[in-house]
Tab-separated table of C-alpha atoms in Angstrom:
chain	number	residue	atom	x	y	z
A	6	UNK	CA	22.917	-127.206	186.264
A	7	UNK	CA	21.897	-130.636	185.887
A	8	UNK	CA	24.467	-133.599	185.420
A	9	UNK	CA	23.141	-136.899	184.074
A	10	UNK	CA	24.723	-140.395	183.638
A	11	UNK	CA	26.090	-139.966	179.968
A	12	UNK	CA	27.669	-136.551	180.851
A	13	UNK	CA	29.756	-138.425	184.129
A	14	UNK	CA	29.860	-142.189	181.719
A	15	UNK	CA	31.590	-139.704	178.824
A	16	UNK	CA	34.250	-138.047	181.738
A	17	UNK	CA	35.091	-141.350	182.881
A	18	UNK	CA	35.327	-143.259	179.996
A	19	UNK	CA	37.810	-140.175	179.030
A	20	UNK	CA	40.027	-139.998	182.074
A	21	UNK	CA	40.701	-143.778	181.551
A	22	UNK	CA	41.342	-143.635	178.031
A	23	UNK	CA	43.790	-140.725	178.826
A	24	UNK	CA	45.009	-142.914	181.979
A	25	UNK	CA	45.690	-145.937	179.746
A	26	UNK	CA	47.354	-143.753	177.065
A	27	UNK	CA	49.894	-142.023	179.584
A	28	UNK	CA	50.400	-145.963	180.818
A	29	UNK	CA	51.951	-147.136	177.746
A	30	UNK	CA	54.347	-143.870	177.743
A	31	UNK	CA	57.799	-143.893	178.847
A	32	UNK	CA	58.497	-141.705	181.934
A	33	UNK	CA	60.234	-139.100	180.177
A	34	UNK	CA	57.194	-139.616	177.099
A	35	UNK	CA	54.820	-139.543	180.214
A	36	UNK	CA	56.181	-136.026	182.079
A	37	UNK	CA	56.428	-134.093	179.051
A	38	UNK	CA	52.577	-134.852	177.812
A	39	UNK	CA	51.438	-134.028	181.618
A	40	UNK	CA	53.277	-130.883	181.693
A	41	UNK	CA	51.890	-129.789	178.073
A	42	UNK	CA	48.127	-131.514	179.248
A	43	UNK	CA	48.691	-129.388	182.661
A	44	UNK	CA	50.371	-125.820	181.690
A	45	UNK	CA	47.455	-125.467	178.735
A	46	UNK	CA	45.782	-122.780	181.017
A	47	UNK	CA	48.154	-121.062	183.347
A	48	UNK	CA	51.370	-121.448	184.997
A	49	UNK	CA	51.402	-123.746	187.613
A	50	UNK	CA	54.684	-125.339	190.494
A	51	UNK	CA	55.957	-128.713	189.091
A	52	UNK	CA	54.479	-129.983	192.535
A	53	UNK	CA	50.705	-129.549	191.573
A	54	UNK	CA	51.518	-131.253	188.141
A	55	UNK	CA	52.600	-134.100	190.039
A	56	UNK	CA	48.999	-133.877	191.817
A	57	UNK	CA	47.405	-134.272	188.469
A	58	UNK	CA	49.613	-137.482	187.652
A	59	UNK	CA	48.734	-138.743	191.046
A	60	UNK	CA	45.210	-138.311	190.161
A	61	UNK	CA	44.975	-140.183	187.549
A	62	UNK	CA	47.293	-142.945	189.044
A	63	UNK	CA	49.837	-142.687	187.060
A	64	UNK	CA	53.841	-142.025	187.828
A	65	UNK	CA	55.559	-138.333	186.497
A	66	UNK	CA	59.281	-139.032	187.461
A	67	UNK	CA	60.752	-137.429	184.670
A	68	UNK	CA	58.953	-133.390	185.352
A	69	UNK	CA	62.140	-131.564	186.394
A	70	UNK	CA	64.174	-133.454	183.740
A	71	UNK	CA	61.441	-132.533	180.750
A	72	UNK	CA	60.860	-129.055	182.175
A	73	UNK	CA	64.054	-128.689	181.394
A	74	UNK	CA	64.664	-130.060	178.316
A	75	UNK	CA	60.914	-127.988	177.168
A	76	UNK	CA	62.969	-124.834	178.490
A	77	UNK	CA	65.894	-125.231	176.121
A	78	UNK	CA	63.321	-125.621	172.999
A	79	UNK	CA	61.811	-122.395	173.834
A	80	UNK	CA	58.532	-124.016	174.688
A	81	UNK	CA	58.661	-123.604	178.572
A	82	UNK	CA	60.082	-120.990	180.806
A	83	UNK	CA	60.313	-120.733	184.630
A	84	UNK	CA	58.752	-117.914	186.491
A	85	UNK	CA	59.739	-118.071	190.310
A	86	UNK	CA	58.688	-121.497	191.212
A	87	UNK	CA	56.138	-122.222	188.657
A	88	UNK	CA	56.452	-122.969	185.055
A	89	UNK	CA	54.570	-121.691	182.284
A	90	UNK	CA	54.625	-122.543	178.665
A	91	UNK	CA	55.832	-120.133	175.743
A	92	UNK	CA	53.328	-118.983	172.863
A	93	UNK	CA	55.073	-121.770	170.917
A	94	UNK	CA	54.481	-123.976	173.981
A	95	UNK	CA	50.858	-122.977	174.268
A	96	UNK	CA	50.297	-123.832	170.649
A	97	UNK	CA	51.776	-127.227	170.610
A	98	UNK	CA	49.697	-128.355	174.345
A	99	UNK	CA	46.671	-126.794	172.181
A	100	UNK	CA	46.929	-128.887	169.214
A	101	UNK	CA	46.573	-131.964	172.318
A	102	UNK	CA	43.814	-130.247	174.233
A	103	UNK	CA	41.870	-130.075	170.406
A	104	UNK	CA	42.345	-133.826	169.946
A	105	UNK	CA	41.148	-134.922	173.541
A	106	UNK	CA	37.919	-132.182	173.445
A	107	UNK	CA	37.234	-134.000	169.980
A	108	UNK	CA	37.457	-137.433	171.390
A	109	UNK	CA	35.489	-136.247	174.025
A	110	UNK	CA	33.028	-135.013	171.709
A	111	UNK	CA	32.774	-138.310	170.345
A	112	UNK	CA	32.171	-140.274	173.168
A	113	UNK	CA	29.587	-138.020	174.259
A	114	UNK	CA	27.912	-138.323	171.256
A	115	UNK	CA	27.918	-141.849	171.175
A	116	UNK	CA	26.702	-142.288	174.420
A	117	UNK	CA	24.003	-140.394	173.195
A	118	UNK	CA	23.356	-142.144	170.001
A	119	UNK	CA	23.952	-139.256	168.151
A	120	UNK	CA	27.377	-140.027	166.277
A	121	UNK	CA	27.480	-141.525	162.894
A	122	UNK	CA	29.341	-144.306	161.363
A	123	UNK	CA	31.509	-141.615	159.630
A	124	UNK	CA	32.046	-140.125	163.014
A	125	UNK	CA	33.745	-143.166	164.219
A	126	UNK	CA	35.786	-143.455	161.026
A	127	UNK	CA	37.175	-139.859	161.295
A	128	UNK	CA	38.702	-141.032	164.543
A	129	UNK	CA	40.213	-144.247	163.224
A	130	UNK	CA	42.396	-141.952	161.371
A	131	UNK	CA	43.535	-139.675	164.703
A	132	UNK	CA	47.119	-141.295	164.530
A	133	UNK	CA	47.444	-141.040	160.907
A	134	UNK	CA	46.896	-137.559	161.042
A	135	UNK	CA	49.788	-137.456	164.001
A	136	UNK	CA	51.824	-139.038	161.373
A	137	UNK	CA	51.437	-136.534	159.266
A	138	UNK	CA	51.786	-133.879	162.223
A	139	UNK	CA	55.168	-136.019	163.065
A	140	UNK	CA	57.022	-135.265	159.584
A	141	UNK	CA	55.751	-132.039	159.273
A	142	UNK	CA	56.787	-131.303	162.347
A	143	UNK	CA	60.372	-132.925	161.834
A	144	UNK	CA	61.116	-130.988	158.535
A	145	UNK	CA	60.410	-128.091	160.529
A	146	UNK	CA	63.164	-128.708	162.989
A	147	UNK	CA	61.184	-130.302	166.124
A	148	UNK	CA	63.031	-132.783	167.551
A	149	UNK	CA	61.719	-135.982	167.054
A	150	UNK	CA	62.072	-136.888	171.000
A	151	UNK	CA	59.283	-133.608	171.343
A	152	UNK	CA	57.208	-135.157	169.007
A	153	UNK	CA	56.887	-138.447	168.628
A	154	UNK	CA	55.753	-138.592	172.608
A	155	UNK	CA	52.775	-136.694	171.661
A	156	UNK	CA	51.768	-138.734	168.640
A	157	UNK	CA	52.103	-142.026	170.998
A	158	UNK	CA	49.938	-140.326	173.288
A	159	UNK	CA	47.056	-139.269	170.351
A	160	UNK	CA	47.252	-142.426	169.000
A	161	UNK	CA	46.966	-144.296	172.189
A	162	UNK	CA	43.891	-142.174	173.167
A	163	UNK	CA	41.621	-142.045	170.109
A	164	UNK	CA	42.410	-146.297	170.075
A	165	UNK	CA	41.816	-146.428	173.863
A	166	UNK	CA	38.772	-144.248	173.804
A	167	UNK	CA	37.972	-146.376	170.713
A	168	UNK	CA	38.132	-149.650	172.653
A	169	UNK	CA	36.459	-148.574	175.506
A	170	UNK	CA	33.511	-147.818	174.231
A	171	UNK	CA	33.586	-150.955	172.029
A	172	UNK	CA	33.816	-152.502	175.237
A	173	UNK	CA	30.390	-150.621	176.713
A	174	UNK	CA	28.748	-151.041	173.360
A	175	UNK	CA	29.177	-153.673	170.261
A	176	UNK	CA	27.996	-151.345	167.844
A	177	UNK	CA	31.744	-150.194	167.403
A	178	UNK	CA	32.837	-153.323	166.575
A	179	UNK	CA	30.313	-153.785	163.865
A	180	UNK	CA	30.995	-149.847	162.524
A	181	UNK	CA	34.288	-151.436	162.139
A	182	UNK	CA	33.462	-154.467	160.420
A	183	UNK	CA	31.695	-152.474	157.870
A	184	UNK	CA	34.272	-149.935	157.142
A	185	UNK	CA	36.955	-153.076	156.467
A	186	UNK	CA	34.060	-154.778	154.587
A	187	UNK	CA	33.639	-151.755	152.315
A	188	UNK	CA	37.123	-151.196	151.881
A	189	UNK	CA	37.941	-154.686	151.037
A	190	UNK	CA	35.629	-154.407	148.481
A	191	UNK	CA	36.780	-151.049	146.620
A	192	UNK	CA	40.522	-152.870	147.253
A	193	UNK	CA	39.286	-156.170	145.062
């Protein structure tokens, strides 16, 4: 299998979008989207979960605290020395893993000059979505300190991913322009 330069571009451009969106987290906002982000596929020791922080240079001091405080909401239980997360755990990190393979998507796609304006617009709306996500959520009886960590986190991302490849190409910025253009015009 072949790898070229947009496939590796797309990766990085993702891991730093994810880095800068864990950045802006709080530690305990920070830990609990690792360990959700980490335990998607199997059980793993808090220990290589800290790797993965490490990795992407950022601090998880907050792990044992939030594994925890996962474990009393049902979402997280503890099997020897590793943890794993419930069904209800594994649909919740899944809702996250959908939003970053989408973004990913994206920037792929971009790279390739294959997304459309619309495609870019779609994204814009990522945290309003996670609004919606957030009260939904709420009047079901999540805690709001579960929660609103992971709509910080999607919201972050799809801007930082967003930004970043502004940053690599101008034609974001001017998708942008033309969406406010064309809405400013509907709003007159």
């Amino acid at each position: 299998m072949t790898v070229n330069n947009k496939d590796i571009s797309a990766e990085l451009i993702l891991e730093r979008a994810v880095r800068h969106s864990l950045l802006v987290l709080s530690p305990h906002a920070r830990s609990l989207v690792m360990l959700l982000r980490s335990l998607t596929d199997k059980p793993k020791k808090l220990n290589d979960v800290i790797l993965e922080c490490e990795t992407l240079r950022v601090r998880c001091s907050k792990l044992e605290e939030v594994a925890d405080y996962l474990e009393e909401l049902g979402l997280l239980e503890r099997r020897g020395d590793e943890v794993a997360l419930t069904e209800d755990g594994s649909e919740l990190a899944a809702s996250i893993k959908d939003v970053e393979h989408e973004i990913a998507d994206l920037i792929k796609m971009f790279l390739e000059g294959l997304s459309s304006d619309f495609d870019i617009y779609v994204h814009l709306f990522t945290g309003v979505a996670s609004i919606v996500g957030v009260i939904e959520g709420y009047a079901l009886g999540l805690p709001l300190k579960l929660i609103l960590p992971i709509h910080t986190y999607l919201s972050c991302l799809s801007a930082s991913a967003l930004a970043l490849l502004a940053r690599k190409n101008k034609k974001i910025i001017d998708i942008l322009e033309k969406m406010f253009e064309e809405i400013s015009v509907q709003g007159s």
